[in-house]
Tab-separated table of C-alpha atoms in Angstrom:
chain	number	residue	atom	x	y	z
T	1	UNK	CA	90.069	-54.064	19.233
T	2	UNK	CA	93.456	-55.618	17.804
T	3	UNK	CA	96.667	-54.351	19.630
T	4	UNK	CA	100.197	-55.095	19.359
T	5	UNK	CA	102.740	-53.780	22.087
T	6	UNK	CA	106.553	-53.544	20.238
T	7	UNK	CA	109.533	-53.653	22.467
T	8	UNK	CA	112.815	-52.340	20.565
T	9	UNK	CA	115.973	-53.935	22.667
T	10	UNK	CA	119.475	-52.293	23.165
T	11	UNK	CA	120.568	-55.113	21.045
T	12	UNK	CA	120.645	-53.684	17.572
T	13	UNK	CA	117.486	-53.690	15.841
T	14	UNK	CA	116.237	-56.765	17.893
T	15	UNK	CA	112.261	-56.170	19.233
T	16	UNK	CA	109.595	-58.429	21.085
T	17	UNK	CA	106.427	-58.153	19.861
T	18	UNK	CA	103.196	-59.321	22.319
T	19	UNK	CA	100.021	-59.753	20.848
T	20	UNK	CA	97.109	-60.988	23.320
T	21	UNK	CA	98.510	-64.538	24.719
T	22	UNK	CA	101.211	-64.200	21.338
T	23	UNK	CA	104.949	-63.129	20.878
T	24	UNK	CA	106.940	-62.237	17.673
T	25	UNK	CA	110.186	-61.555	17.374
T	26	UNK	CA	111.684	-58.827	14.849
T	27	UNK	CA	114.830	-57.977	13.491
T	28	UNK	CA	116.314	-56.824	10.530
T	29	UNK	CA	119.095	-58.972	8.347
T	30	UNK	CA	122.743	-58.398	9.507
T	31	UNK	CA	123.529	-56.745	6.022
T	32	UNK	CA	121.106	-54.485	7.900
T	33	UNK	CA	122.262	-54.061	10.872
T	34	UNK	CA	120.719	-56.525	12.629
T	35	UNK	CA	121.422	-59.993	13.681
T	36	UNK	CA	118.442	-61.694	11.550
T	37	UNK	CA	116.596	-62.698	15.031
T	38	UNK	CA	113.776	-62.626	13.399
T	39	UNK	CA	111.685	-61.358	10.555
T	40	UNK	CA	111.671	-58.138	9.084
T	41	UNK	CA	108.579	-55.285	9.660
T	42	UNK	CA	108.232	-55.284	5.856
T	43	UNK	CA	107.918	-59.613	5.923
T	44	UNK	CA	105.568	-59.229	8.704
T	45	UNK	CA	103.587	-57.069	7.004
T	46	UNK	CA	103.415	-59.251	3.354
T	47	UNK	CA	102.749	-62.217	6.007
T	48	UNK	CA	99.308	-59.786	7.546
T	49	UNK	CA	98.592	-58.872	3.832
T	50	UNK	CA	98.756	-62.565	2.547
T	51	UNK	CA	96.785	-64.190	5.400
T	52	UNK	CA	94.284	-62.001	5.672
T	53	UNK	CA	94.143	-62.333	2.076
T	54	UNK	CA	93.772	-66.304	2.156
T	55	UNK	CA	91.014	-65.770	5.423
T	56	UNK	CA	88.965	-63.435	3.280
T	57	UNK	CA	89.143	-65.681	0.329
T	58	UNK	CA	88.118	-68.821	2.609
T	59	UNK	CA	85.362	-67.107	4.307
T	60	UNK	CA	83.838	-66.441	1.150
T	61	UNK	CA	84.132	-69.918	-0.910
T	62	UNK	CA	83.190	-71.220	2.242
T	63	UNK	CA	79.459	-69.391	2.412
T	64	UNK	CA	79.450	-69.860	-1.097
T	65	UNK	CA	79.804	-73.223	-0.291
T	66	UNK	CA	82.694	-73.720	-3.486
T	67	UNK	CA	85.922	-75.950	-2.464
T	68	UNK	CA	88.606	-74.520	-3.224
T	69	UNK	CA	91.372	-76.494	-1.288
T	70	UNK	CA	94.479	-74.930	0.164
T	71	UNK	CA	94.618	-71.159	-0.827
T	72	UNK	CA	98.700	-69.678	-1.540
T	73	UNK	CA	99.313	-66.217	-1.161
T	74	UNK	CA	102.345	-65.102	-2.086
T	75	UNK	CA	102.824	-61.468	-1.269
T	76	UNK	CA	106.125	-59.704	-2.815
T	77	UNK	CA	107.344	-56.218	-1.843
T	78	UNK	CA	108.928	-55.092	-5.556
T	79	UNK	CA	111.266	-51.810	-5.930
T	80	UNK	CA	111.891	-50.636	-9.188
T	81	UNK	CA	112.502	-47.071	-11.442
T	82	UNK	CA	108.271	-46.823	-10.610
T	83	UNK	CA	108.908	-46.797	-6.792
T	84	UNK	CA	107.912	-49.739	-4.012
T	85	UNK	CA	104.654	-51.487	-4.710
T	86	UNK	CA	103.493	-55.084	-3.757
T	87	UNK	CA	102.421	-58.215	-5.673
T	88	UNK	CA	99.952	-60.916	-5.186
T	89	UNK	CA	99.965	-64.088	-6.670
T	90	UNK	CA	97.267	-65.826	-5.424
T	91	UNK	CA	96.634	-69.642	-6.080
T	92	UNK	CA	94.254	-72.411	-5.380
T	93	UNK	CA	94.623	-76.135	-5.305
T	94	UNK	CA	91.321	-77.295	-6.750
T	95	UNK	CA	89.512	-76.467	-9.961
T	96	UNK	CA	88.395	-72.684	-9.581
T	97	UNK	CA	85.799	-71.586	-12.769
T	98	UNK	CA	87.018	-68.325	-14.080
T	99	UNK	CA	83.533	-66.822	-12.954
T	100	UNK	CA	85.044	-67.407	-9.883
T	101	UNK	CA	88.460	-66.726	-10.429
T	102	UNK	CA	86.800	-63.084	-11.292
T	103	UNK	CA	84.658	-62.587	-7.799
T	104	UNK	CA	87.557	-64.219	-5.806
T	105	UNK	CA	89.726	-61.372	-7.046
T	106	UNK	CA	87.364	-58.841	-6.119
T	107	UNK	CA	86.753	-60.207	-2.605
T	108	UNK	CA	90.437	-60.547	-2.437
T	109	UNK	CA	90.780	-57.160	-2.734
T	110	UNK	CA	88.562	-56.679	0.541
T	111	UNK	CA	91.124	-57.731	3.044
T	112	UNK	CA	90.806	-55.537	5.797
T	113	UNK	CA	94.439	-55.747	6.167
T	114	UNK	CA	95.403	-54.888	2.207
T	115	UNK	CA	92.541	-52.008	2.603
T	116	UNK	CA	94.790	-50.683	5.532
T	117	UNK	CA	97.517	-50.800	3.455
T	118	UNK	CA	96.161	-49.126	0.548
T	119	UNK	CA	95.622	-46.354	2.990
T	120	UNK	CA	91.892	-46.079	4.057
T	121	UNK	CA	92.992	-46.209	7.533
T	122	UNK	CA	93.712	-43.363	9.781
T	123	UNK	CA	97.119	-43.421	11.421
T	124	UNK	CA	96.758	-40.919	14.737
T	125	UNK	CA	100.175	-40.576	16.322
T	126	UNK	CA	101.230	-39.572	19.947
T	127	UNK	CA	104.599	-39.394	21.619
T	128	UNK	CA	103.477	-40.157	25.293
């Protein structure tokens, strides 16, 4: 089971983060508010999307046994007259085929992370 405990300080929009053995720290830009400690919840979140993204995509060329190199993921939050959607541009730095340029986009698209996103996870919510 993943878990992440979030700490908002009295400072602003400062917050702590502890993950397992990890910390984060979060903030929001001082145009915002904040006092750009740290990264934003929205960054954070295009940083989950695009490394689970690059995991998936390594896991897979890896049993396929295909090198691919480094894998970029470059995961862009976009807001425009059609509302707030996301963007990924995803690049590798050897040769890829475009047979598997094709499957690599499908298995891309089975991040558990993005699939959260996309909303196939249940959020349940309780004010303890």
């Amino acid at each position: 089971m993943a878990n992440s405990k979030v700490v908002l300080s009295s400072k602003n929009y400062l917050a702590e983060a502890k993950m397992r053995n990890h910390f984060a720290v979060i903030d929001e830009p001082v145009d915002d508010g904040g006092d750009d400690n740290g990264p934003t919840p929205v960054e954070y979140l295009l940083t989950a999307i695009g490394s689970c993204v690059s995991i998936t995509l390594r896991m897979y060329a890896e049993r396929k046994d295909w090198d691919v190199g480094k894998i970029t993921v470059n995961v862009s939050q976009i807001k425009d007259e059609n509302g707030t959607h996301l963007t990924e541009e995803i690049s590798f730095e050897k040769d890829v085929s475009e047979d598997q340029k094709k499957r690599l986009l499908v298995i891309a698209g089975k991040c558990p992370v993005a699939k959260m996103v996309k909303g196939e996870t249940e959020i349940a919510t309780s004010i303890q």
